[in-house]
Coordinates of C-alpha atoms in Angstrom, one line a residue:
M15 CA -49.4 -23.6 5.2
K16 CA -46.8 -22.9 2.5
L17 CA -48.5 -19.7 2.5
R18 CA -48.2 -18.6 5.9
T19 CA -44.5 -19.8 5.2
L20 CA -44.4 -17.7 2.8
F21 CA -45.1 -14.4 4.4
P22 CA -43.7 -14.3 7.3
L23 CA -40.5 -15.2 4.9
A24 CA -40.9 -11.7 3.1
A25 CA -42.2 -10.3 5.9
F26 CA -38.4 -11.0 7.4
G27 CA -37.0 -10.5 3.6
L28 CA -38.7 -7.1 3.3
A29 CA -37.1 -5.9 7.0
L30 CA -34.2 -7.3 6.0
V31 CA -33.4 -4.9 3.1
V32 CA -34.9 -2.1 4.7
A33 CA -32.9 -2.9 6.9
C34 CA -29.2 -3.7 4.9
S35 CA -30.5 0.2 3.0
V36 CA -31.2 1.2 5.7
V37 CA -27.5 0.8 7.3
W38 CA -26.3 1.0 4.1
T39 CA -27.8 4.4 3.6
V40 CA -26.5 5.8 6.5
T41 CA -23.0 4.8 6.3
R42 CA -23.1 5.4 2.6
E43 CA -23.6 9.0 4.0
R44 CA -21.5 9.6 6.3
G45 CA -18.6 8.0 4.5
V46 CA -19.5 10.6 2.0
E47 CA -20.3 13.4 4.6
A48 CA -16.4 12.0 6.1
L49 CA -14.7 12.6 2.3
R50 CA -16.5 15.5 1.6
K51 CA -14.9 16.9 4.1
G52 CA -11.2 15.3 4.2
A53 CA -11.7 16.1 0.0
A54 CA -12.8 19.5 1.2
A55 CA -9.7 20.1 4.0
R56 CA -7.5 18.8 1.5
L57 CA -8.0 20.7 -1.7
E58 CA -8.3 24.4 0.5
R59 CA -4.8 22.8 1.7
N60 CA -3.9 22.3 -1.9
V61 CA -5.0 25.4 -3.5
G62 CA -3.4 27.3 -0.2
T63 CA 0.3 25.5 -1.1
L64 CA -0.7 26.7 -4.9
K65 CA -1.3 30.2 -4.3
S66 CA 1.2 31.2 -1.6
T67 CA 3.8 29.5 -4.6
L68 CA 2.0 32.2 -6.7
D69 CA 1.7 34.6 -4.9
R70 CA 5.6 34.5 -3.6
Y71 CA 6.2 35.1 -7.4
E72 CA 3.9 37.4 -8.0
Y73 CA 6.4 40.6 -7.6
L74 CA 8.5 38.9 -9.6
P75 CA 7.9 40.7 -12.3
Y76 CA 7.1 44.3 -11.4
L77 CA 10.6 44.5 -10.0
L78 CA 11.9 43.3 -12.8
A79 CA 10.6 45.6 -15.2
L80 CA 11.6 48.6 -11.9
H81 CA 15.7 46.9 -13.0
P82 CA 17.8 49.3 -14.6
D83 CA 19.9 46.5 -16.8
V84 CA 16.9 45.4 -17.8
Q85 CA 15.2 48.8 -19.5
N86 CA 18.5 49.8 -20.6
V87 CA 18.5 46.9 -23.2
L88 CA 14.7 47.5 -24.2
A89 CA 15.0 51.6 -24.4
S90 CA 19.6 50.1 -26.5
P91 CA 19.9 46.7 -27.0
D92 CA 23.5 46.6 -27.4
A93 CA 26.2 44.1 -26.8
E94 CA 26.5 45.4 -24.1
S95 CA 23.2 46.0 -22.5
V96 CA 22.0 42.5 -23.8
D97 CA 25.1 40.4 -21.8
R98 CA 24.1 42.8 -19.4
A99 CA 20.6 42.2 -19.0
N100 CA 21.4 37.7 -19.4
R101 CA 24.0 37.9 -16.4
Y102 CA 21.0 39.7 -15.0
L103 CA 18.6 37.4 -15.3
E104 CA 19.8 34.2 -14.3
D105 CA 21.5 34.8 -11.2
V106 CA 18.0 36.3 -10.5
N107 CA 15.8 33.1 -12.0
A108 CA 18.3 30.3 -9.5
H109 CA 17.8 32.8 -7.0
A110 CA 14.5 32.8 -7.5
R111 CA 14.4 29.0 -7.8
A112 CA 11.5 29.7 -11.4
T113 CA 12.0 28.3 -14.5
V114 CA 13.0 31.0 -17.0
T115 CA 12.7 35.0 -16.6
Y116 CA 12.8 36.7 -19.5
I117 CA 12.0 40.4 -21.0
V118 CA 10.3 40.9 -24.4
R119 CA 10.4 43.4 -26.5
A120 CA 7.7 45.8 -27.7
D121 CA 7.2 44.1 -30.6
G122 CA 6.7 40.9 -29.0
R123 CA 10.7 39.9 -29.4
C124 CA 12.5 38.1 -26.7
I125 CA 16.1 40.4 -26.1
A126 CA 17.5 39.1 -23.6
A127 CA 16.6 35.9 -21.0
S128 CA 17.5 33.2 -18.4
N129 CA 18.7 30.7 -20.5
W130 CA 20.6 32.3 -22.9
R131 CA 23.3 30.2 -22.3
T132 CA 21.0 26.7 -23.5
P133 CA 20.5 25.8 -26.6
S134 CA 17.1 26.2 -26.4
S135 CA 16.6 29.4 -25.3
F136 CA 14.3 32.3 -25.6
I137 CA 16.1 35.4 -27.4
G138 CA 14.9 35.6 -30.4
E139 CA 11.6 34.6 -30.4
D140 CA 8.6 36.4 -31.3
Y141 CA 5.7 36.2 -28.1
R142 CA 3.1 38.9 -28.9
F143 CA 0.2 36.0 -30.0
R144 CA 0.8 34.8 -26.3
P145 CA -2.3 36.9 -23.9
Y146 CA 0.5 37.2 -20.6
F147 CA 2.4 39.3 -23.9
V148 CA -1.2 40.7 -24.8
D149 CA -2.4 41.6 -21.4
A150 CA 1.5 43.0 -20.7
R151 CA 1.2 45.7 -23.0
N152 CA -2.0 47.0 -22.5
G153 CA -0.8 48.0 -18.8
G154 CA -2.5 44.7 -17.0
I155 CA -0.8 41.5 -15.1
G156 CA -0.4 38.6 -17.3
R157 CA -1.3 35.5 -15.9
F158 CA -1.2 32.6 -18.3
F159 CA -0.9 28.2 -18.1
G160 CA 0.2 26.8 -21.5
I161 CA 2.9 24.9 -22.7
G162 CA 5.8 25.9 -23.9
T163 CA 6.5 27.6 -28.2
I164 CA 10.5 26.4 -27.6
S165 CA 10.8 24.2 -24.8
R166 CA 7.9 22.0 -25.2
E167 CA 7.6 22.0 -21.2
P168 CA 3.9 23.1 -19.7
G169 CA 4.2 26.6 -16.9
Y170 CA 2.4 28.8 -15.5
Y171 CA 3.6 32.0 -16.9
I172 CA 3.8 36.4 -14.8
S173 CA 4.3 38.9 -16.2
Q174 CA 3.7 43.1 -15.7
P175 CA 4.6 45.4 -18.7
V176 CA 8.2 48.0 -18.4
Y177 CA 7.5 51.1 -18.6
R178 CA 11.2 54.1 -19.1
D179 CA 10.2 57.8 -18.7
H180 CA 6.2 57.2 -19.2
A181 CA 5.8 54.7 -21.9
L182 CA 5.7 51.0 -23.0
V183 CA 8.5 50.0 -24.1
G184 CA 8.9 45.4 -23.0
V185 CA 7.8 42.4 -20.8
A186 CA 9.2 41.1 -19.0
V187 CA 7.9 37.6 -18.4
V188 CA 8.6 34.6 -15.4
K189 CA 7.2 31.1 -15.5
L190 CA 6.6 28.4 -13.3
N191 CA 6.5 24.7 -13.3
L192 CA 4.0 23.2 -11.2
E193 CA 4.3 19.7 -12.2
W194 CA 5.1 19.2 -8.3
F195 CA 2.0 19.7 -7.9
Q196 CA 0.5 17.7 -9.4
H197 CA 2.3 15.1 -7.2
A198 CA 1.0 16.2 -4.0
D199 CA -1.3 13.8 -3.6
E200 CA -1.2 10.7 -5.3
S201 CA -4.1 8.8 -3.1
E202 CA -6.8 11.2 -3.7
P203 CA -6.4 12.9 -7.2
M204 CA -5.9 16.3 -8.1
L205 CA -7.0 18.4 -11.0
V206 CA -6.3 22.1 -11.9
A207 CA -8.8 23.2 -15.3
D208 CA -8.5 27.1 -16.7
D209 CA -11.7 29.1 -17.4
H210 CA -12.1 27.7 -20.1
G211 CA -12.7 23.9 -18.5
V212 CA -9.0 22.1 -19.9
I213 CA -7.1 20.4 -17.6
F214 CA -3.7 20.9 -17.4
L215 CA -2.6 19.6 -13.9
S216 CA -3.6 16.5 -12.8
S217 CA -1.9 13.9 -10.8
N218 CA -4.0 11.0 -13.4
P219 CA -2.0 11.1 -16.8
A220 CA -4.8 9.6 -18.9
W221 CA -6.7 13.2 -17.7
K222 CA -3.8 16.2 -19.2
Y223 CA -5.3 18.1 -21.2
R224 CA -8.6 16.2 -21.7
T225 CA -12.3 18.6 -21.0
L226 CA -14.2 18.7 -18.1
A227 CA -17.0 19.2 -20.6
P228 CA -17.3 20.0 -24.3
I229 CA -15.9 23.0 -25.9
P230 CA -17.2 25.1 -28.9
A231 CA -15.7 25.9 -32.0
A232 CA -14.2 28.8 -31.5
T233 CA -13.2 28.6 -27.8
L234 CA -10.5 25.7 -29.4
D235 CA -9.5 27.6 -32.3
A236 CA -8.8 30.1 -29.9
I237 CA -7.1 28.6 -27.8
R238 CA -4.7 26.9 -30.7
D239 CA -4.4 30.7 -32.0
V240 CA -2.1 31.5 -29.5
R241 CA -0.4 27.9 -29.3
Q242 CA -2.3 27.4 -25.0
Y243 CA -1.0 23.6 -25.9
A244 CA 0.3 22.4 -28.6
R245 CA -1.0 20.2 -30.9
E246 CA -2.8 18.5 -27.6
A247 CA -6.6 17.4 -28.8
L248 CA -8.5 18.8 -25.7
L249 CA -11.1 15.6 -26.0
P250 CA -13.2 16.0 -23.5
L251 CA -12.6 13.5 -19.7
P252 CA -15.7 10.9 -20.0
I253 CA -17.5 12.4 -16.4
N254 CA -21.2 11.3 -15.5
I255 CA -22.2 13.3 -11.8
A256 CA -24.2 11.0 -10.1
A257 CA -25.5 13.2 -8.0
R258 CA -24.7 16.8 -6.0
L259 CA -24.4 17.6 -3.2
A260 CA -23.5 20.6 -1.1
G261 CA -21.0 22.7 -0.5
D262 CA -19.8 22.6 -4.1
A263 CA -19.6 18.6 -4.5
Q264 CA -20.7 15.6 -6.7
I265 CA -20.7 12.1 -7.1
V266 CA -19.8 11.4 -10.2
H267 CA -18.5 8.3 -13.4
I268 CA -14.5 8.6 -14.9
G269 CA -14.8 6.6 -17.7
E270 CA -16.4 4.7 -21.0
R271 CA -17.6 2.1 -19.2
P272 CA -20.6 1.6 -18.4
L273 CA -19.9 0.6 -14.7
A274 CA -16.2 3.8 -14.4
P275 CA -15.9 3.9 -11.0
A276 CA -17.0 6.2 -8.7
Y277 CA -15.5 9.7 -7.5
L278 CA -16.4 12.4 -5.6
A279 CA -15.9 15.4 -6.6
T280 CA -14.9 19.0 -5.1
H281 CA -14.8 22.1 -7.5
R282 CA -12.7 24.7 -5.8
H283 CA -12.4 28.0 -7.9
L284 CA -9.8 31.2 -8.2
D285 CA -10.1 34.6 -8.8
A286 CA -7.1 34.8 -10.7
P287 CA -6.4 33.6 -11.9
A288 CA -9.3 32.0 -13.3
W289 CA -8.9 28.3 -11.9
Q290 CA -11.3 25.7 -11.4
F291 CA -8.8 22.9 -8.9
V292 CA -11.2 19.1 -8.6
S293 CA -10.4 16.5 -6.5
V294 CA -11.4 13.5 -7.3
A295 CA -11.9 10.8 -4.4
P296 CA -12.6 7.9 -4.8
M297 CA -16.0 6.7 -3.0
A298 CA -15.2 2.5 -3.4
N299 CA -13.8 2.6 0.6
V300 CA -17.5 4.4 1.3
E301 CA -18.9 1.8 -0.5
R302 CA -16.9 -1.0 0.4
D303 CA -17.8 0.6 4.0
A304 CA -20.6 1.1 3.5
A305 CA -21.7 -2.8 2.7
N306 CA -19.9 -3.9 5.2
A307 CA -22.1 -1.9 7.2
A308 CA -25.4 -3.8 6.0
T309 CA -22.8 -7.1 5.5
I310 CA -22.7 -6.8 9.0
T311 CA -25.9 -6.5 10.2
A312 CA -27.8 -8.9 7.2
F313 CA -25.2 -11.6 8.9
G314 CA -27.9 -12.2 11.6
L315 CA -30.6 -13.0 9.3
I316 CA -29.1 -14.6 6.9
S317 CA -29.4 -17.6 6.6
A318 CA -33.5 -17.0 6.9
C319 CA -33.4 -15.0 3.6
L320 CA -30.0 -16.5 1.9
L321 CA -32.4 -18.0 -1.2
L322 CA -35.5 -13.9 -0.9
V323 CA -31.3 -11.9 -1.8
Y324 CA -30.3 -14.4 -4.5
L325 CA -33.3 -14.5 -6.3
R326 CA -34.0 -10.4 -5.6
M327 CA -30.1 -9.5 -7.1
R328 CA -30.9 -11.8 -9.6
R329 CA -33.6 -9.2 -10.5
I330 CA -31.9 -6.3 -9.9
R331 CA -28.8 -7.6 -12.0
T332 CA -30.5 -9.3 -14.7
V333 CA -32.9 -5.6 -15.2
E334 CA -29.0 -3.5 -15.0
M335 CA -28.0 -5.3 -17.6
A336 CA -31.2 -5.2 -19.3
R337 CA -31.0 -0.8 -18.8
S338 CA -26.8 -0.9 -19.1
R339 CA -27.5 -2.9 -23.1
A340 CA -30.3 -0.6 -23.2
L341 CA -28.1 3.0 -22.9
L342 CA -24.9 0.6 -25.2
Q343 CA -27.6 0.9 -27.8
Q344 CA -29.2 4.2 -27.0
A345 CA -25.5 5.5 -27.2
Y346 CA -24.8 2.8 -30.9
A347 CA -27.3 4.2 -32.4
Q348 CA -26.6 8.8 -31.4
L349 CA -22.7 7.6 -32.5
N350 CA -24.1 6.5 -35.9
A351 CA -26.3 9.0 -36.5
R352 CA -23.6 11.2 -35.6
V353 CA -21.1 9.7 -38.0
E354 CA -23.9 10.4 -41.3
A355 CA -24.0 13.8 -39.9
R356 CA -20.1 13.8 -40.5
T357 CA -19.6 12.0 -43.5
A358 CA -22.2 15.2 -45.2
D359 CA -20.0 18.3 -43.3
L360 CA -16.8 16.7 -44.8
S361 CA -18.7 16.3 -48.7
A362 CA -20.0 19.7 -48.6
A363 CA -15.7 20.9 -46.7
N364 CA -14.9 18.4 -49.8
A365 CA -17.1 20.3 -51.9
Q366 CA -16.3 23.3 -50.6
L367 CA -12.2 22.9 -50.7
T368 CA -11.9 22.1 -54.5
R369 CA -14.0 25.7 -55.4
E370 CA -11.9 27.1 -53.0
V371 CA -8.7 26.3 -54.4
A372 CA -10.2 26.6 -58.6
E373 CA -10.0 30.1 -56.8
R374 CA -6.8 30.7 -55.4
T375 CA -5.0 28.6 -58.6
R376 CA -6.7 31.0 -60.9
A377 CA -5.5 34.2 -59.1
E378 CA -2.0 33.3 -58.1
H379 CA -2.1 33.0 -62.1
E380 CA -3.2 36.5 -61.9
L381 CA -0.8 37.5 -59.7
R382 CA 2.2 36.2 -61.0
A383 CA 1.5 38.6 -64.6
T384 CA 0.8 41.1 -61.8
Q385 CA 4.5 40.8 -60.4
N386 CA 6.3 40.2 -64.4
E387 CA 4.8 43.7 -65.3
L388 CA 5.3 45.4 -62.1
I389 CA 9.5 43.8 -62.2
Q390 CA 9.4 45.4 -65.7
A391 CA 8.0 49.6 -64.6
S392 CA 11.0 48.7 -61.5
K393 CA 13.4 47.8 -64.0
L394 CA 12.3 50.6 -65.8
A395 CA 12.5 53.9 -63.1
A396 CA 15.4 52.2 -61.7
L397 CA 17.7 52.3 -64.7
G398 CA 16.6 56.5 -65.0
Q399 CA 17.1 56.9 -61.1
M400 CA 20.6 55.6 -62.0
A401 CA 20.9 57.6 -64.4
A402 CA 19.3 61.0 -62.6
G403 CA 22.2 60.3 -59.2
I404 CA 25.1 59.4 -61.8
T405 CA 24.2 62.8 -63.5
H406 CA 23.7 64.8 -59.6
E407 CA 27.3 62.6 -58.3
L408 CA 28.8 64.4 -60.9
N409 CA 27.9 67.7 -60.8
Q410 CA 29.5 68.7 -57.3
P411 CA 33.0 67.7 -59.2
L412 CA 32.3 69.4 -62.2
T413 CA 31.9 72.2 -60.3
A414 CA 35.0 71.9 -58.5
L415 CA 37.0 71.0 -62.4
R416 CA 36.0 74.1 -63.6
S417 CA 37.3 76.5 -59.6
F418 CA 40.6 74.4 -60.6
S419 CA 41.3 75.8 -63.7
D420 CA 39.8 78.9 -63.0
N421 CA 42.0 79.0 -60.2
T422 CA 45.3 77.8 -62.5
R423 CA 45.0 79.6 -65.5
V424 CA 45.4 82.6 -63.3
L425 CA 48.3 80.9 -61.0
L426 CA 50.3 79.5 -65.3
E427 CA 49.3 84.1 -65.4
R428 CA 51.4 85.3 -62.3
G429 CA 54.2 82.2 -62.0
R430 CA 53.2 80.3 -60.1
L431 CA 54.4 77.0 -61.6
D432 CA 54.0 74.8 -57.9
A433 CA 51.0 76.2 -57.3
A434 CA 49.3 75.3 -60.8
T435 CA 50.4 71.2 -59.9
E436 CA 48.9 70.8 -57.4
N437 CA 45.9 71.9 -58.7
L438 CA 47.0 69.5 -62.6
S439 CA 46.9 66.5 -60.0
A440 CA 43.7 67.4 -58.0
I441 CA 42.3 67.9 -61.6
A442 CA 43.7 64.9 -62.6
S443 CA 42.4 63.4 -59.5
L444 CA 38.8 64.6 -59.4
T445 CA 38.7 63.3 -63.3
E446 CA 39.2 60.1 -61.8
R447 CA 36.8 60.0 -59.1
M448 CA 34.8 61.1 -61.4
G449 CA 35.7 58.4 -63.2
R450 CA 34.8 55.8 -60.8
I451 CA 30.7 57.5 -59.8
T452 CA 30.3 56.6 -64.0
N453 CA 31.9 52.9 -63.6
Q454 CA 28.6 53.2 -60.5
L455 CA 26.3 53.1 -63.9
K456 CA 28.5 50.0 -65.2
L457 CA 27.8 47.7 -62.2
F458 CA 24.4 48.8 -62.2
V459 CA 23.5 47.2 -65.4
G460 CA 26.7 43.8 -65.0
K461 CA 24.1 44.0 -61.9
A462 CA 27.6 43.1 -59.7
R463 CA 27.4 45.1 -56.6
P464 CA 30.6 46.8 -55.3
M465 CA 33.8 45.3 -53.4
M466 CA 32.6 47.2 -49.4
T467 CA 36.5 47.4 -48.4
D468 CA 37.6 50.3 -45.5
A469 CA 38.9 53.2 -46.1
S470 CA 40.3 56.3 -43.6
L471 CA 38.0 58.0 -42.1
Q472 CA 40.6 61.1 -42.5
A473 CA 41.8 61.4 -45.6
V474 CA 37.2 60.6 -47.0
L475 CA 37.0 64.2 -45.2
R476 CA 40.3 65.4 -46.4
N477 CA 38.4 64.3 -49.9
A478 CA 35.8 65.9 -49.8
L479 CA 36.7 69.0 -48.4
A480 CA 39.0 69.6 -51.0
V481 CA 36.0 69.6 -53.5
L482 CA 34.1 71.5 -51.9
E483 CA 36.8 74.2 -51.4
V484 CA 36.2 77.4 -52.9
R485 CA 32.1 76.7 -52.2
L486 CA 34.3 76.8 -48.3
G487 CA 35.4 80.6 -48.6
G488 CA 34.3 82.4 -45.9
V489 CA 32.4 80.1 -43.6
R490 CA 34.0 79.7 -40.6
F491 CA 34.3 75.7 -40.3
E492 CA 34.8 74.2 -37.1
A493 CA 35.9 70.1 -36.1
T494 CA 36.0 68.6 -33.5
S495 CA 36.4 65.2 -32.1
D496 CA 36.3 62.8 -28.6
L497 CA 39.2 61.6 -30.0
A498 CA 42.1 63.5 -30.2
P499 CA 42.6 66.5 -27.8
A500 CA 43.0 68.9 -30.1
S501 CA 40.5 70.5 -31.9
A502 CA 41.1 72.1 -35.4
E503 CA 38.7 75.7 -36.8
I504 CA 40.1 76.2 -40.3
E505 CA 39.1 78.8 -43.0
R506 CA 40.9 76.1 -45.7
P507 CA 40.3 72.6 -44.8
A508 CA 42.1 71.3 -47.4
A509 CA 45.4 73.1 -46.8
S510 CA 45.0 72.7 -43.2
P511 CA 44.7 68.6 -41.7
L512 CA 41.9 67.5 -39.1
D513 CA 43.7 66.9 -36.9
C514 CA 41.1 65.7 -34.3
V515 CA 40.7 62.8 -36.3
P516 CA 43.4 60.1 -36.4
P517 CA 44.9 58.5 -39.9
E518 CA 44.5 55.3 -38.1
L519 CA 40.8 55.5 -37.8
R520 CA 38.4 53.4 -40.5
V521 CA 36.3 52.6 -41.6
H522 CA 33.1 50.7 -43.5
G523 CA 32.3 51.9 -47.1
E524 CA 34.7 52.5 -50.5
S525 CA 36.2 56.7 -50.2
L526 CA 34.2 57.6 -53.5
R527 CA 31.1 56.5 -52.0
L528 CA 32.3 58.1 -48.7
E529 CA 33.1 61.4 -50.2
Q530 CA 29.9 61.7 -52.5
V531 CA 28.4 61.0 -48.8
V532 CA 29.9 64.0 -47.2
I533 CA 30.1 66.0 -50.2
N534 CA 26.4 66.1 -50.8
V535 CA 26.1 67.1 -46.9
V536 CA 28.2 70.6 -46.4
G537 CA 26.9 70.3 -49.6
N538 CA 23.5 71.4 -49.2
A539 CA 24.4 72.9 -45.4
L540 CA 26.6 75.4 -48.1
D541 CA 23.3 75.9 -49.8
A542 CA 20.9 76.8 -46.7
L543 CA 24.2 79.3 -45.7
A544 CA 23.7 81.3 -49.1
G545 CA 23.4 84.9 -47.8
R546 CA 24.0 84.4 -44.3
A547 CA 26.1 87.3 -42.3
D548 CA 28.0 84.6 -40.4
P549 CA 28.2 81.4 -42.0
R550 CA 29.3 78.8 -39.7
I551 CA 29.4 74.5 -39.4
A552 CA 30.5 72.7 -37.6
L553 CA 31.7 68.6 -37.7
D554 CA 31.7 66.8 -34.4
V555 CA 33.5 62.9 -34.8
R556 CA 31.7 60.9 -31.7
A557 CA 33.2 57.2 -31.7
D558 CA 32.9 54.3 -29.3
A559 CA 34.0 50.6 -29.3
A560 CA 31.2 49.7 -32.8
S561 CA 30.4 52.7 -34.9
V562 CA 31.5 56.4 -35.8
R563 CA 29.0 59.0 -35.4
L564 CA 30.3 62.6 -37.4
T565 CA 27.1 64.9 -36.7
I566 CA 26.8 68.0 -39.1
E567 CA 25.5 71.2 -38.6
D568 CA 25.0 74.9 -39.9
N569 CA 23.4 78.0 -39.1
G570 CA 21.1 78.3 -41.4
P571 CA 17.7 78.7 -41.3
G572 CA 16.9 74.6 -41.0
I573 CA 14.2 72.3 -42.3
D574 CA 10.9 72.5 -41.4
D575 CA 8.3 69.6 -40.9
D576 CA 7.0 68.3 -43.3
A577 CA 9.8 68.1 -44.7
L578 CA 11.5 66.0 -42.9
T579 CA 9.2 62.9 -43.4
H580 CA 10.4 63.2 -47.2
L581 CA 13.9 64.2 -47.1
F582 CA 15.0 60.7 -48.1
E583 CA 12.9 60.4 -50.8
P584 CA 14.4 59.9 -54.0
F585 CA 13.4 63.5 -55.8
F586 CA 11.7 65.6 -53.5
T587 CA 13.5 68.7 -52.6
T588 CA 13.1 72.2 -51.0
K589 CA 14.6 74.4 -53.8
E590 CA 13.6 76.5 -56.5
M591 CA 13.3 74.6 -59.5
G592 CA 16.5 74.1 -61.3
A593 CA 19.0 73.8 -58.7
G594 CA 18.5 70.8 -57.7
L595 CA 17.4 67.8 -58.3
G596 CA 17.0 66.1 -55.1
L597 CA 18.5 62.7 -55.1
G598 CA 22.0 63.4 -52.8
L599 CA 20.3 62.8 -49.9
A600 CA 18.5 59.8 -51.5
I601 CA 21.7 58.1 -52.8
S602 CA 23.6 59.5 -49.3
S603 CA 21.0 57.0 -47.1
S604 CA 21.9 54.3 -49.8
I605 CA 25.4 54.5 -49.7
L606 CA 25.7 54.5 -45.7
R607 CA 23.0 51.7 -45.5
E608 CA 24.6 49.8 -48.5
C609 CA 28.7 49.5 -45.4
G610 CA 26.5 49.3 -42.9
G611 CA 25.2 53.1 -41.5
A612 CA 22.7 55.1 -41.1
L613 CA 21.5 58.3 -42.2
D614 CA 20.1 60.5 -39.6
A615 CA 18.2 64.8 -40.5
G616 CA 16.9 67.2 -38.0
N617 CA 17.3 70.8 -36.6
V618 CA 19.8 71.9 -34.3
S619 CA 18.3 73.7 -30.6
T620 CA 20.0 76.8 -31.5
G621 CA 18.8 77.3 -35.1
G622 CA 20.5 75.4 -38.3
A623 CA 19.9 71.7 -39.6
R624 CA 21.7 69.2 -38.2
F625 CA 23.2 65.8 -40.1
A626 CA 24.9 62.3 -37.6
I627 CA 26.0 60.3 -40.1
T628 CA 26.9 56.5 -38.8
L629 CA 29.5 54.3 -39.4
R630 CA 30.8 50.9 -38.8
R631 CA 35.0 50.8 -37.2
S632 CA 36.2 48.0 -39.7
D633 CA 39.5 47.5 -36.6
F634 CA 36.0 46.6 -34.7
D635 CA 35.5 43.1 -36.5
K636 CA 38.7 42.1 -37.0
R637 CA 38.3 42.1 -33.5
M638 CA 35.5 40.5 -33.1
N639 CA 36.8 37.8 -35.8
S640 CA 40.3 37.2 -34.2

């Protein structure tokens, strides 16, 4: 009787289990399929929304690169061009509703930005390490998602190269904030990962900046080198794949617990940018529906097989707990093995670090000793160069003194006392100038820098040309300027005023040192004109709000291309032995750099050499300070 009772019960229980399993499986599969289709549709919709947003801004950097204000600020980054570019970028960024729009020079330095008014402006920052800058500089389109180095806010960067006259001069960049996307559908989590598998957008904050799989150390170092995700640890997200389904879908468990929640993960890949979209739909509703269907199916038979079901569930639970305990013990064993291996690696790394520190300390001691030797050698070389420079600078006044003294003697013999008195005054002025030149050696020895003053440009030109008056005899000298309508063509500059340059025009620098520069440049032009039948020297003065540019041209033989590259090096000269020390242009360039100017050299297309002297206007600085 007992066997007869147990057999029907066993058969009934088996039928109940089969029925419940079939109903549960069918219901679950239908639920999973419906969930997969819904997730795929939602994924396609979200991908389309994000893709349309990215495509809408894809052409903005290209349009920025074509704008004249952007190209002008890269070609000539003066204050006016930078201000115009900043205002243009600010207006474009506001209308396009982008996060930040900015322009980067070819060397990686940001020169203009839409956030130029904010404390966290990008202007002046270096972005040459960013991949979007490297891609655009190589002629492609840069696409990059990362955390901002200044704002510390994540964003998507699109960049385009900027060309001017078929040459790359910079990069236009647009930054977009995609934080809205991760809150698009909070009922079913959505995450976006880059080509390395790093999750950078997620509706679950705990998953953000985790990885879909462990990243190799080399890739992790490369991500940190470009500061893509700042100082985020980029730890792997605990994902266990339970089953793989059709349509690039998976059933996964996410979490550290053994019985972590189950999700239906649907993947979608993009080509540009190379992102991976994952829709993570919770399986709780599907599991609950399947369980409810099985419960309803078994409700009519539950009274007959309650004991069998209870015993079976208890047995299943016991087996599952044992299996979980075994897995946990296995995990603990693996963790202990990894800790031991990591400890051994750290010990070896510490030993290697100790050896490297000792080697670095020894190298630093050797470097300090070498630096001290170089400092002593530099001092000796500087003293020798200064002595040679003073000798070279005294050569011009001495020549002028000799000429004035000869003229004075002739004038005294002829009884022209007034002219002789003027020559004596000029000789006194030259001796005073020679004294100031020799005082520069005292300033060098005392390590004191000359006081920066301002000087009248007309007085500088007048005094310099007066020193060269004798050598200018017979040379056609032309002076033009955009500061006054008059132009002067003079045979003797000391006797004819430079009316084209107003006396109130003042520039940065000491008058004596600026006179030395003009004397050296004009003197070199006179040397180049020796022996020509029609010698000519042209002086042109051009000024803007901030600077003055003096261009001195001659009709001599010009400068060789090989000599142009070494023209401003000390002791380099194209003259014959004994005709010059090769220090004039080197000293002149140094003087102009100290007062904020510059000296450039080149050739005239019609023949002859051209030297351009650029000086800062002192009245411009006063206006800016006021």
